PDB file of C-alpha atoms in Angstrom:
ATOM      1  CA  UNK A1408      -4.105   9.046  18.212  1.00  0.00           C
ATOM      2  CA  UNK A1409      -3.850   7.478  14.894  1.00  0.00           C
ATOM      3  CA  UNK A1410      -6.423   6.477  12.339  1.00  0.00           C
ATOM      4  CA  UNK A1411      -6.390   2.755  11.262  1.00  0.00           C
ATOM      5  CA  UNK A1412      -5.568   3.502   7.496  1.00  0.00           C
ATOM      6  CA  UNK A1413      -3.078   6.199   8.396  1.00  0.00           C
ATOM      7  CA  UNK A1414      -1.521   3.633  10.704  1.00  0.00           C
ATOM      8  CA  UNK A1415      -1.451   0.998   8.281  1.00  0.00           C
ATOM      9  CA  UNK A1416       0.109   3.051   5.621  1.00  0.00           C
ATOM     10  CA  UNK A1417       2.490   4.063   7.844  1.00  0.00           C
ATOM     11  CA  UNK A1418       3.530   0.978   9.264  1.00  0.00           C
ATOM     12  CA  UNK A1419       3.335  -1.069   5.564  1.00  0.00           C
ATOM     13  CA  UNK A1420       5.651   1.195   3.827  1.00  0.00           C
ATOM     14  CA  UNK A1421       9.190  -0.061   4.016  1.00  0.00           C
ATOM     15  CA  UNK A1422      11.196   2.453   2.321  1.00  0.00           C
ATOM     16  CA  UNK A1423      10.668   5.917   0.916  1.00  0.00           C
ATOM     17  CA  UNK A1424       8.172   5.815  -2.188  1.00  0.00           C
ATOM     18  CA  UNK A1425       9.600   6.159  -5.792  1.00  0.00           C
ATOM     19  CA  UNK A1426       8.192   9.215  -8.044  1.00  0.00           C
ATOM     20  CA  UNK A1427       9.018   9.714 -11.430  1.00  0.00           C
ATOM     21  CA  UNK A1428       7.375  11.753 -14.005  1.00  0.00           C
ATOM     22  CA  UNK A1429       7.264  10.312 -17.798  1.00  0.00           C
ATOM     23  CA  UNK A1430       6.479  12.628 -21.000  1.00  0.00           C
ATOM     24  CA  UNK A1431       6.470  11.021 -24.156  1.00  0.00           C
ATOM     25  CA  UNK A1432       5.155  11.315 -27.424  1.00  0.00           C
ATOM     26  CA  UNK A1433       2.762   9.072 -29.123  1.00  0.00           C
ATOM     27  CA  UNK A1434       3.120   6.400 -30.175  1.00  0.00           C
ATOM     28  CA  UNK A1435       4.246   4.886 -27.136  1.00  0.00           C
ATOM     29  CA  UNK A1436       4.398   1.989 -25.007  1.00  0.00           C
ATOM     30  CA  UNK A1437       5.875   0.993 -21.733  1.00  0.00           C
ATOM     31  CA  UNK A1438       6.315  -2.419 -19.746  1.00  0.00           C
ATOM     32  CA  UNK A1439       7.260  -2.086 -16.009  1.00  0.00           C
ATOM     33  CA  UNK A1440       8.586  -5.729 -15.656  1.00  0.00           C
ATOM     34  CA  UNK A1441       9.035  -5.374 -11.789  1.00  0.00           C
ATOM     35  CA  UNK A1442       6.158  -7.429  -9.494  1.00  0.00           C
ATOM     36  CA  UNK A1443       6.290  -4.144  -7.339  1.00  0.00           C
ATOM     37  CA  UNK A1444       3.783  -4.398  -4.717  1.00  0.00           C
ATOM     38  CA  UNK A1445       1.792  -1.044  -5.002  1.00  0.00           C
ATOM     39  CA  UNK A1446       1.945   1.512  -8.181  1.00  0.00           C
ATOM     40  CA  UNK A1447       0.496   4.626  -8.376  1.00  0.00           C
ATOM     41  CA  UNK A1448       0.167   5.635 -11.972  1.00  0.00           C
ATOM     42  CA  UNK A1449      -1.727   9.444 -12.525  1.00  0.00           C
ATOM     43  CA  UNK A1450      -2.571  10.884 -16.223  1.00  0.00           C
ATOM     44  CA  UNK A1451      -1.638  14.506 -16.507  1.00  0.00           C
ATOM     45  CA  UNK A1452      -2.433  15.222 -20.028  1.00  0.00           C
ATOM     46  CA  UNK A1453      -2.530  13.105 -23.266  1.00  0.00           C
ATOM     47  CA  UNK A1454      -4.089   9.554 -24.244  1.00  0.00           C
ATOM     48  CA  UNK A1455      -2.996   6.532 -21.781  1.00  0.00           C
ATOM     49  CA  UNK A1456      -4.079   2.909 -21.641  1.00  0.00           C
ATOM     50  CA  UNK A1457      -3.263   0.488 -18.923  1.00  0.00           C
ATOM     51  CA  UNK A1458      -2.964  -3.151 -18.728  1.00  0.00           C
ATOM     52  CA  UNK A1459      -1.700  -5.203 -15.900  1.00  0.00           C
ATOM     53  CA  UNK A1460       0.672  -8.136 -17.409  1.00  0.00           C
ATOM     54  CA  UNK A1461      -0.301 -10.485 -14.432  1.00  0.00           C
ATOM     55  CA  UNK A1462      -4.015 -11.237 -15.656  1.00  0.00           C
ATOM     56  CA  UNK A1463      -6.432 -11.500 -18.358  1.00  0.00           C
ATOM     57  CA  UNK A1464      -8.258  -8.240 -17.804  1.00  0.00           C
ATOM     58  CA  UNK A1465      -8.697  -5.701 -21.028  1.00  0.00           C
ATOM     59  CA  UNK A1466      -6.548  -2.469 -20.908  1.00  0.00           C
ATOM     60  CA  UNK A1467      -8.462   0.782 -19.741  1.00  0.00           C
ATOM     61  CA  UNK A1468      -8.157   4.226 -20.928  1.00  0.00           C
ATOM     62  CA  UNK A1469      -7.042   6.427 -18.970  1.00  0.00           C
ATOM     63  CA  UNK A1470      -8.093  10.100 -19.007  1.00  0.00           C
ATOM     64  CA  UNK A1471      -6.520  13.541 -17.831  1.00  0.00           C
ATOM     65  CA  UNK A1472      -6.611  13.367 -13.998  1.00  0.00           C
ATOM     66  CA  UNK A1473      -7.527   9.816 -13.396  1.00  0.00           C
ATOM     67  CA  UNK A1474      -5.525   8.026 -11.090  1.00  0.00           C
ATOM     68  CA  UNK A1475      -4.478   3.929 -11.625  1.00  0.00           C
ATOM     69  CA  UNK A1476      -3.750   2.150  -8.591  1.00  0.00           C
ATOM     70  CA  UNK A1477      -1.862  -1.405  -9.919  1.00  0.00           C
ATOM     71  CA  UNK A1478      -0.597  -4.231  -7.661  1.00  0.00           C
ATOM     72  CA  UNK A1479       1.590  -6.353  -9.937  1.00  0.00           C
ATOM     73  CA  UNK A1480       3.733  -5.917 -13.540  1.00  0.00           C
ATOM     74  CA  UNK A1481       1.598  -3.823 -15.920  1.00  0.00           C
ATOM     75  CA  UNK A1482       2.044  -1.873 -19.574  1.00  0.00           C
ATOM     76  CA  UNK A1483       0.981   1.200 -19.887  1.00  0.00           C
ATOM     77  CA  UNK A1484       0.570   3.013 -23.485  1.00  0.00           C
ATOM     78  CA  UNK A1485      -1.085   5.648 -25.909  1.00  0.00           C
ATOM     79  CA  UNK A1486      -3.140   2.855 -27.171  1.00  0.00           C
ATOM     80  CA  UNK A1487      -3.543  -0.881 -26.524  1.00  0.00           C
ATOM     81  CA  UNK A1488      -2.602  -1.475 -29.910  1.00  0.00           C
ATOM     82  CA  UNK A1489       0.723  -0.179 -29.662  1.00  0.00           C
ATOM     83  CA  UNK A1490       3.473  -2.690 -29.146  1.00  0.00           C
ATOM     84  CA  UNK A1491       5.989  -2.308 -26.121  1.00  0.00           C
ATOM     85  CA  UNK A1492       8.941   0.284 -27.231  1.00  0.00           C
ATOM     86  CA  UNK A1493       9.995   1.080 -23.703  1.00  0.00           C
ATOM     87  CA  UNK A1494      10.943  -1.707 -21.039  1.00  0.00           C
ATOM     88  CA  UNK A1495      11.680  -0.330 -17.502  1.00  0.00           C
ATOM     89  CA  UNK A1496      13.044  -3.009 -14.839  1.00  0.00           C
ATOM     90  CA  UNK A1497      15.493  -4.111 -11.925  1.00  0.00           C
ATOM     91  CA  UNK A1498      16.601  -0.208 -11.665  1.00  0.00           C
ATOM     92  CA  UNK A1499      17.340   0.127 -15.920  1.00  0.00           C
ATOM     93  CA  UNK A1500      15.369   2.243 -18.442  1.00  0.00           C
ATOM     94  CA  UNK A1501      15.838   1.336 -21.768  1.00  0.00           C
ATOM     95  CA  UNK A1502      14.448   1.357 -25.681  1.00  0.00           C
ATOM     96  CA  UNK A1503      12.956  -2.006 -26.257  1.00  0.00           C
ATOM     97  CA  UNK A1504      14.236  -1.978 -29.624  1.00  0.00           C
ATOM     98  CA  UNK A1505      17.992  -1.036 -29.242  1.00  0.00           C
ATOM     99  CA  UNK A1506      18.346  -0.921 -25.303  1.00  0.00           C
ATOM    100  CA  UNK A1507      19.557   2.553 -25.292  1.00  0.00           C
ATOM    101  CA  UNK A1508      18.709   4.625 -22.218  1.00  0.00           C
ATOM    102  CA  UNK A1509      15.714   6.623 -21.741  1.00  0.00           C
ATOM    103  CA  UNK A1510      16.471  10.050 -22.084  1.00  0.00           C
ATOM    104  CA  UNK A1511      16.160  12.268 -19.048  1.00  0.00           C
ATOM    105  CA  UNK A1512      14.658  15.766 -19.158  1.00  0.00           C
ATOM    106  CA  UNK A1513      14.978  16.941 -15.480  1.00  0.00           C
ATOM    107  CA  UNK A1514      15.450  15.619 -12.266  1.00  0.00           C
ATOM    108  CA  UNK A1515      13.055  11.959 -11.993  1.00  0.00           C
ATOM    109  CA  UNK A1516      11.503  13.147 -15.584  1.00  0.00           C
ATOM    110  CA  UNK A1517      12.089  11.237 -18.444  1.00  0.00           C
ATOM    111  CA  UNK A1518      11.263  10.862 -22.006  1.00  0.00           C
ATOM    112  CA  UNK A1519      10.891  13.360 -25.076  1.00  0.00           C
ATOM    113  CA  UNK A1520       8.881  16.375 -23.822  1.00  0.00           C
ATOM    114  CA  UNK A1521       7.856  16.620 -27.467  1.00  0.00           C
ATOM    115  CA  UNK A1522       4.732  19.008 -28.356  1.00  0.00           C
ATOM    116  CA  UNK A1523       1.554  16.691 -27.898  1.00  0.00           C
ATOM    117  CA  UNK A1524       3.155  14.260 -25.391  1.00  0.00           C
ATOM    118  CA  UNK A1525       1.354  12.623 -22.850  1.00  0.00           C
ATOM    119  CA  UNK A1526       2.655  13.683 -18.954  1.00  0.00           C
ATOM    120  CA  UNK A1527       2.405  10.950 -16.696  1.00  0.00           C
ATOM    121  CA  UNK A1528       3.878  10.750 -12.858  1.00  0.00           C
ATOM    122  CA  UNK A1529       4.534   7.502 -11.273  1.00  0.00           C
ATOM    123  CA  UNK A1530       4.907   5.854  -7.827  1.00  0.00           C
ATOM    124  CA  UNK A1531       6.436   3.216  -6.343  1.00  0.00           C
ATOM    125  CA  UNK A1532       5.686   1.764  -3.116  1.00  0.00           C
ATOM    126  CA  UNK A1533       7.721  -1.063  -1.819  1.00  0.00           C
ATOM    127  CA  UNK A1534       5.657  -2.674   1.128  1.00  0.00           C
ATOM    128  CA  UNK A1535       6.493  -5.085   4.530  1.00  0.00           C
ATOM    129  CA  UNK A1536       5.063  -8.183   4.024  1.00  0.00           C
ATOM    130  CA  UNK A1537       2.206  -8.258   6.910  1.00  0.00           C
ATOM    131  CA  UNK A1538       0.709  -4.674   7.178  1.00  0.00           C
ATOM    132  CA  UNK A1539       1.171  -4.514   3.333  1.00  0.00           C
ATOM    133  CA  UNK A1540      -1.101  -7.251   2.509  1.00  0.00           C
ATOM    134  CA  UNK A1541      -3.553  -5.660   4.204  1.00  0.00           C
ATOM    135  CA  UNK A1542      -3.540  -2.421   2.229  1.00  0.00           C
ATOM    136  CA  UNK A1543      -3.414  -4.192  -0.599  1.00  0.00           C
ATOM    137  CA  UNK A1544      -6.276  -6.149   0.402  1.00  0.00           C
ATOM    138  CA  UNK A1545      -8.258  -2.654  -0.360  1.00  0.00           C
ATOM    139  CA  UNK A1546      -7.485  -3.443  -3.970  1.00  0.00           C
ATOM    140  CA  UNK A1547      -7.756  -5.605  -7.188  1.00  0.00           C
ATOM    141  CA  UNK A1548      -5.228  -5.872  -9.213  1.00  0.00           C
ATOM    142  CA  UNK A1549      -6.275  -2.662 -11.516  1.00  0.00           C
ATOM    143  CA  UNK A1550      -8.350  -0.041  -9.632  1.00  0.00           C
ATOM    144  CA  UNK A1551      -8.850   3.144 -11.692  1.00  0.00           C
ATOM    145  CA  UNK A1552      -9.896   6.284  -9.867  1.00  0.00           C
ATOM    146  CA  UNK A1553     -11.628   9.185 -11.941  1.00  0.00           C
ATOM    147  CA  UNK A1554     -10.288  12.514 -11.789  1.00  0.00           C
ATOM    148  CA  UNK A1555     -11.649  14.877  -8.940  1.00  0.00           C
ATOM    149  CA  UNK A1556     -10.907  18.404  -7.956  1.00  0.00           C
ATOM    150  CA  UNK A1557      -9.334  17.364  -4.618  1.00  0.00           C
ATOM    151  CA  UNK A1558      -7.159  14.914  -5.952  1.00  0.00           C
ATOM    152  CA  UNK A1559      -6.426  17.511  -8.861  1.00  0.00           C
ATOM    153  CA  UNK A1560      -4.629  20.052  -6.903  1.00  0.00           C
ATOM    154  CA  UNK A1561      -2.628  17.456  -4.830  1.00  0.00           C
ATOM    155  CA  UNK A1562      -1.405  15.554  -8.451  1.00  0.00           C
ATOM    156  CA  UNK A1563      -0.351  19.199  -9.666  1.00  0.00           C
ATOM    157  CA  UNK A1564       1.788  19.591  -6.682  1.00  0.00           C
ATOM    158  CA  UNK A1565       3.418  16.449  -6.785  1.00  0.00           C
ATOM    159  CA  UNK A1566       4.164  16.862 -10.356  1.00  0.00           C
ATOM    160  CA  UNK A1567       5.681  20.338  -9.483  1.00  0.00           C
ATOM    161  CA  UNK A1568       7.648  18.877  -6.709  1.00  0.00           C
ATOM    162  CA  UNK A1569       8.914  15.459  -8.970  1.00  0.00           C
ATOM    163  CA  UNK A1570      10.974  17.781 -11.557  1.00  0.00           C
ATOM    164  CA  UNK A1571      12.653  19.555  -8.463  1.00  0.00           C
ATOM    165  CA  UNK A1572      15.987  18.812  -7.071  1.00  0.00           C
ATOM    166  CA  UNK A1573      16.157  20.491  -3.535  1.00  0.00           C
ATOM    167  CA  UNK A1574      17.241  19.198   0.102  1.00  0.00           C
ATOM    168  CA  UNK A1575      14.918  17.283   1.688  1.00  0.00           C
ATOM    169  CA  UNK A1576      12.866  16.419  -1.856  1.00  0.00           C
ATOM    170  CA  UNK A1577      12.283  12.367  -1.317  1.00  0.00           C
ATOM    171  CA  UNK A1578      10.453  13.747   2.037  1.00  0.00           C
ATOM    172  CA  UNK A1579       8.553  16.189   0.533  1.00  0.00           C
ATOM    173  CA  UNK A1580       7.755  13.591  -2.260  1.00  0.00           C
ATOM    174  CA  UNK A1581       7.009  11.017  -0.025  1.00  0.00           C
ATOM    175  CA  UNK A1582       4.370  12.892   1.805  1.00  0.00           C
ATOM    176  CA  UNK A1583       2.853  14.018  -1.260  1.00  0.00           C
ATOM    177  CA  UNK A1584       2.044  10.580  -2.736  1.00  0.00           C
ATOM    178  CA  UNK A1585       1.093   9.470   0.489  1.00  0.00           C
ATOM    179  CA  UNK A1586      -1.704  11.682   0.415  1.00  0.00           C
ATOM    180  CA  UNK A1587      -2.782  11.490  -3.434  1.00  0.00           C
ATOM    181  CA  UNK A1588      -2.905   7.469  -2.086  1.00  0.00           C
ATOM    182  CA  UNK A1589      -5.193   7.814   0.579  1.00  0.00           C
ATOM    183  CA  UNK A1590      -7.254  10.164  -1.325  1.00  0.00           C
ATOM    184  CA  UNK A1591      -7.433   7.434  -4.541  1.00  0.00           C
ATOM    185  CA  UNK A1592      -8.283   4.730  -1.679  1.00  0.00           C
ATOM    186  CA  UNK A1593     -11.035   6.727  -0.231  1.00  0.00           C
ATOM    187  CA  UNK A1594     -12.502   7.212  -3.511  1.00  0.00           C
ATOM    188  CA  UNK A1595     -11.696   3.588  -5.043  1.00  0.00           C
ATOM    189  CA  UNK A1596     -13.485   2.217  -1.907  1.00  0.00           C
ATOM    190  CA  UNK A1597     -16.784   4.425  -1.846  1.00  0.00           C
ATOM    191  CA  UNK A1598     -16.950   3.564  -5.406  1.00  0.00           C
ATOM    192  CA  UNK A1599     -19.099   1.044  -6.750  1.00  0.00           C
ATOM    193  CA  UNK A1600     -16.837  -1.343  -8.018  1.00  0.00           C
ATOM    194  CA  UNK A1601     -14.884  -1.915  -4.729  1.00  0.00           C
ATOM    195  CA  UNK A1602     -15.437  -4.574  -2.632  1.00  0.00           C
ATOM    196  CA  UNK A1603     -13.381  -3.292   0.648  1.00  0.00           C
ATOM    197  CA  UNK A1604     -12.412  -6.199   3.294  1.00  0.00           C
ATOM    198  CA  UNK A1605     -15.150  -5.927   6.116  1.00  0.00           C
ATOM    199  CA  UNK A1606     -12.659  -3.757   8.777  1.00  0.00           C
ATOM    200  CA  UNK A1607     -12.683  -0.840   6.116  1.00  0.00           C
ATOM    201  CA  UNK A1608     -16.270  -0.670   6.039  1.00  0.00           C
ATOM    202  CA  UNK A1609     -16.600  -0.751   9.802  1.00  0.00           C
ATOM    203  CA  UNK A1610     -14.758   2.345   9.745  1.00  0.00           C
ATOM    204  CA  UNK A1611     -17.710   4.348   9.052  1.00  0.00           C
ATOM    205  CA  UNK A1612     -19.364   3.566  12.244  1.00  0.00           C
ATOM    206  CA  UNK A1613     -17.942   5.893  14.818  1.00  0.00           C
ATOM    207  CA  UNK A1614     -17.727   3.591  17.897  1.00  0.00           C
ATOM    208  CA  UNK A1615     -16.526   0.536  16.159  1.00  0.00           C
ATOM    209  CA  UNK A1616     -13.902   2.565  13.939  1.00  0.00           C
ATOM    210  CA  UNK A1617     -12.983   3.824  17.395  1.00  0.00           C
ATOM    211  CA  UNK A1618     -12.084   0.789  19.011  1.00  0.00           C
ATOM    212  CA  UNK A1619     -10.319  -0.331  15.721  1.00  0.00           C
ATOM    213  CA  UNK A1620      -8.562   3.028  15.908  1.00  0.00           C
ATOM    214  CA  UNK A1621      -7.726   1.775  19.928  1.00  0.00           C
ATOM    215  CA  UNK A1622      -6.489  -1.431  19.010  1.00  0.00           C
ATOM    216  CA  UNK A1623      -4.026  -0.208  16.157  1.00  0.00           C
ATOM    217  CA  UNK A1624      -2.601   2.734  18.745  1.00  0.00           C
ATOM    218  CA  UNK A1625      -2.304   0.536  21.462  1.00  0.00           C
ATOM    219  CA  UNK A1626      -1.757  -3.481  19.772  1.00  0.00           C
ATOM    220  CA  UNK A1627       0.409  -4.068  23.082  1.00  0.00           C
ATOM    221  CA  UNK A1628      -1.831  -2.894  26.043  1.00  0.00           C
ATOM    222  CA  UNK A1629      -3.894  -6.168  27.316  1.00  0.00           C
ATOM    223  CA  UNK A1630      -7.025  -4.942  25.851  1.00  0.00           C
ATOM    224  CA  UNK A1631     -10.298  -6.826  27.462  1.00  0.00           C
ATOM    225  CA  UNK A1632     -13.703  -6.698  25.492  1.00  0.00           C
ATOM    226  CA  UNK A1633     -14.694  -4.899  28.431  1.00  0.00           C
ATOM    227  CA  UNK A1634     -12.132  -2.108  28.380  1.00  0.00           C
ATOM    228  CA  UNK A1635     -13.059  -1.631  24.896  1.00  0.00           C
ATOM    229  CA  UNK A1636     -16.642  -1.432  25.301  1.00  0.00           C
ATOM    230  CA  UNK A1637     -15.968   1.158  27.973  1.00  0.00           C
ATOM    231  CA  UNK A1638     -13.549   3.182  26.152  1.00  0.00           C
ATOM    232  CA  UNK A1639     -16.575   3.281  23.155  1.00  0.00           C
ATOM    233  CA  UNK A1640     -19.821   3.749  25.384  1.00  0.00           C
ATOM    234  CA  UNK A1641     -21.351   0.516  25.053  1.00  0.00           C
ATOM    235  CA  UNK A1642     -22.246  -2.010  27.371  1.00  0.00           C
ATOM    236  CA  UNK A1643     -19.545  -5.419  26.810  1.00  0.00           C
ATOM    237  CA  UNK A1644     -22.707  -7.704  25.352  1.00  0.00           C
ATOM    238  CA  UNK A1645     -23.551  -4.977  22.699  1.00  0.00           C
ATOM    239  CA  UNK A1646     -20.210  -3.840  21.584  1.00  0.00           C
ATOM    240  CA  UNK A1647     -19.126  -7.393  20.987  1.00  0.00           C
ATOM    241  CA  UNK A1648     -22.294  -8.130  18.611  1.00  0.00           C
ATOM    242  CA  UNK A1649     -21.530  -4.989  17.183  1.00  0.00           C
ATOM    243  CA  UNK A1650     -17.620  -5.517  16.422  1.00  0.00           C
ATOM    244  CA  UNK A1651     -18.398  -8.835  15.052  1.00  0.00           C
ATOM    245  CA  UNK A1652     -21.186  -7.849  12.900  1.00  0.00           C
ATOM    246  CA  UNK A1653     -19.315  -4.890  11.180  1.00  0.00           C
ATOM    247  CA  UNK A1654     -16.063  -6.671  11.251  1.00  0.00           C
ATOM    248  CA  UNK A1655     -16.432 -10.324  10.764  1.00  0.00           C
ATOM    249  CA  UNK A1656     -14.394 -11.518  13.731  1.00  0.00           C
ATOM    250  CA  UNK A1657     -15.128 -10.661  17.540  1.00  0.00           C
ATOM    251  CA  UNK A1658     -12.739  -7.772  18.878  1.00  0.00           C
ATOM    252  CA  UNK A1659     -10.049 -10.206  20.105  1.00  0.00           C
ATOM    253  CA  UNK A1660      -9.809 -12.340  17.210  1.00  0.00           C
ATOM    254  CA  UNK A1661      -9.206  -9.594  15.204  1.00  0.00           C
ATOM    255  CA  UNK A1662      -6.440  -8.144  17.696  1.00  0.00           C
ATOM    256  CA  UNK A1663      -5.099 -11.396  17.781  1.00  0.00           C
ATOM    257  CA  UNK A1664      -4.215 -11.272  13.850  1.00  0.00           C
ATOM    258  CA  UNK A1665      -3.009  -7.897  14.029  1.00  0.00           C
ATOM    259  CA  UNK A1666      -0.327  -8.534  16.561  1.00  0.00           C
ATOM    260  CA  UNK A1667       0.850 -11.557  14.264  1.00  0.00           C
ATOM    261  CA  UNK A1668       0.924  -9.144  11.226  1.00  0.00           C
ATOM    262  CA  UNK A1669       2.958  -6.846  13.563  1.00  0.00           C
ATOM    263  CA  UNK A1670       5.208  -9.857  14.921  1.00  0.00           C
ATOM    264  CA  UNK A1671       5.966 -10.977  11.021  1.00  0.00           C
ATOM    265  CA  UNK A1672       7.155  -7.824   9.879  1.00  0.00           C
ATOM    266  CA  UNK A1673       9.201  -7.241  13.162  1.00  0.00           C
ATOM    267  CA  UNK A1674      10.775 -10.479  12.812  1.00  0.00           C
ATOM    268  CA  UNK A1675      11.607  -9.830   9.131  1.00  0.00           C
ATOM    269  CA  UNK A1676      13.077  -5.990   9.423  1.00  0.00           C
ATOM    270  CA  UNK A1677      14.692  -6.255  12.725  1.00  0.00           C
ATOM    271  CA  UNK A1678      17.147  -8.164  14.692  1.00  0.00           C
ATOM    272  CA  UNK A1679      14.814  -8.061  17.873  1.00  0.00           C
ATOM    273  CA  UNK A1680      14.906 -11.672  19.589  1.00  0.00           C
ATOM    274  CA  UNK A1681      11.615 -14.035  19.822  1.00  0.00           C
ATOM    275  CA  UNK A1682      10.906 -12.847  23.350  1.00  0.00           C
ATOM    276  CA  UNK A1683      11.414  -8.970  22.271  1.00  0.00           C
ATOM    277  CA  UNK A1684       9.152  -9.620  19.974  1.00  0.00           C
ATOM    278  CA  UNK A1685       6.593 -10.920  21.909  1.00  0.00           C
ATOM    279  CA  UNK A1686       6.415  -8.155  24.350  1.00  0.00           C
ATOM    280  CA  UNK A1687       6.465  -5.486  21.737  1.00  0.00           C
ATOM    281  CA  UNK A1688       3.166  -7.177  20.327  1.00  0.00           C
ATOM    282  CA  UNK A1689       1.400  -7.681  23.704  1.00  0.00           C
ATOM    283  CA  UNK A1690       2.894 -11.361  25.056  1.00  0.00           C
ATOM    284  CA  UNK A1691       4.805 -11.466  28.334  1.00  0.00           C
ATOM    285  CA  UNK A1692       5.170 -15.465  27.799  1.00  0.00           C
ATOM    286  CA  UNK A1693       7.045 -16.093  24.551  1.00  0.00           C
ATOM    287  CA  UNK A1694       5.807 -19.005  24.405  1.00  0.00           C
ATOM    288  CA  UNK A1695       2.433 -18.408  24.307  1.00  0.00           C
ATOM    289  CA  UNK A1696       3.264 -15.862  21.444  1.00  0.00           C
ATOM    290  CA  UNK A1697       4.985 -18.625  19.987  1.00  0.00           C
ATOM    291  CA  UNK A1698       2.238 -20.428  19.805  1.00  0.00           C
ATOM    292  CA  UNK A1699      -0.261 -17.992  18.231  1.00  0.00           C
ATOM    293  CA  UNK A1700       2.418 -17.156  15.721  1.00  0.00           C
ATOM    294  CA  UNK A1701       2.337 -20.829  14.374  1.00  0.00           C
ATOM    295  CA  UNK A1702      -1.417 -21.124  14.994  1.00  0.00           C
ATOM    296  CA  UNK A1703      -1.129 -18.239  12.451  1.00  0.00           C
ATOM    297  CA  UNK A1704       1.462 -18.684  10.061  1.00  0.00           C
ATOM    298  CA  UNK A1705       1.594 -22.271  10.254  1.00  0.00           C
ATOM    299  CA  UNK A1706       5.601 -22.221  11.369  1.00  0.00           C
ATOM    300  CA  UNK A1707       7.378 -21.043  14.739  1.00  0.00           C
ATOM    301  CA  UNK A1708       8.568 -17.486  14.490  1.00  0.00           C
ATOM    302  CA  UNK A1709      12.290 -18.704  14.150  1.00  0.00           C
ATOM    303  CA  UNK A1710      11.459 -20.872  11.234  1.00  0.00           C
ATOM    304  CA  UNK A1711       9.037 -17.966   9.786  1.00  0.00           C
ATOM    305  CA  UNK A1712      12.399 -15.493  10.451  1.00  0.00           C
ATOM    306  CA  UNK A1713      14.742 -17.746   8.874  1.00  0.00           C
ATOM    307  CA  UNK A1714      12.375 -18.890   5.751  1.00  0.00           C
ATOM    308  CA  UNK A1715      11.829 -14.799   5.528  1.00  0.00           C
ATOM    309  CA  UNK A1716      15.215 -13.778   5.262  1.00  0.00           C
ATOM    310  CA  UNK A1717      16.311 -16.205   2.659  1.00  0.00           C
ATOM    311  CA  UNK A1718      13.615 -15.173   0.592  1.00  0.00           C
ATOM    312  CA  UNK A1719      14.355 -11.805   0.538  1.00  0.00           C
ATOM    313  CA  UNK A1720      17.810 -12.775  -0.368  1.00  0.00           C
ATOM    314  CA  UNK A1721      16.993 -14.407  -3.593  1.00  0.00           C
TER     315      UNK A1721
END
């Protein structure tokens, strides 16, 4: 059985994560101009200051082993006073003043590699809109996770693998980046500055966390409050009250919202008919599904699909 965070990460990721390493000598500054859904930047050595470009937040200093989780455009530099020298966006890497390309040092590794250089590793996630939005609810525009021994070992392995070019490398890097991301999310959500959504906090309750796992593992099952209560070893009334108190909404309301999230991603990412999507998320009646979907998204599944496809096409 898959736990809730693992299930959410699996469903949210639309493609293999992009992993790159940068080794740059001070003074340096890089602007990432693509509004990527989720970026992980780890400082491996040397000074680094990071600033989200979409907010008015102050720059944050990263020390060795720190991890930044970013949900928009940003600039990273050796110092907040260093003007942008390099721009990376739309699949291109160039020096801001000359538009000359950034030199490659090894597979997936860029920069000058001179003594005293700052070393960073960067991973970018492309996320599905519905499940991805739930994952991003865990984070502010910039979350910095301090260095720790557990994630340090994983970062060292990720960095070593990023410079290799062997069969299956993308799969290895994707799994290592997932490992680092999950550790960073755990640390951030347990920290003093986090305000995670109610469902995350509910995972610490064994019974309610178990019920959430059931709903995520089998979203198409015809769940009732009574069956969920039995599966978690509680009376129906006690379970319903406890679930609502911990999660902030009743069990079947949560289930409906999760089903609509999955349905929206299926409509966007597949050619399934509306009736097929309805069955996939637990509705035998396509009309009832359409009513629930319109209540959640404001338009019918067919209209939502057309708009989503048009938006993705630019």
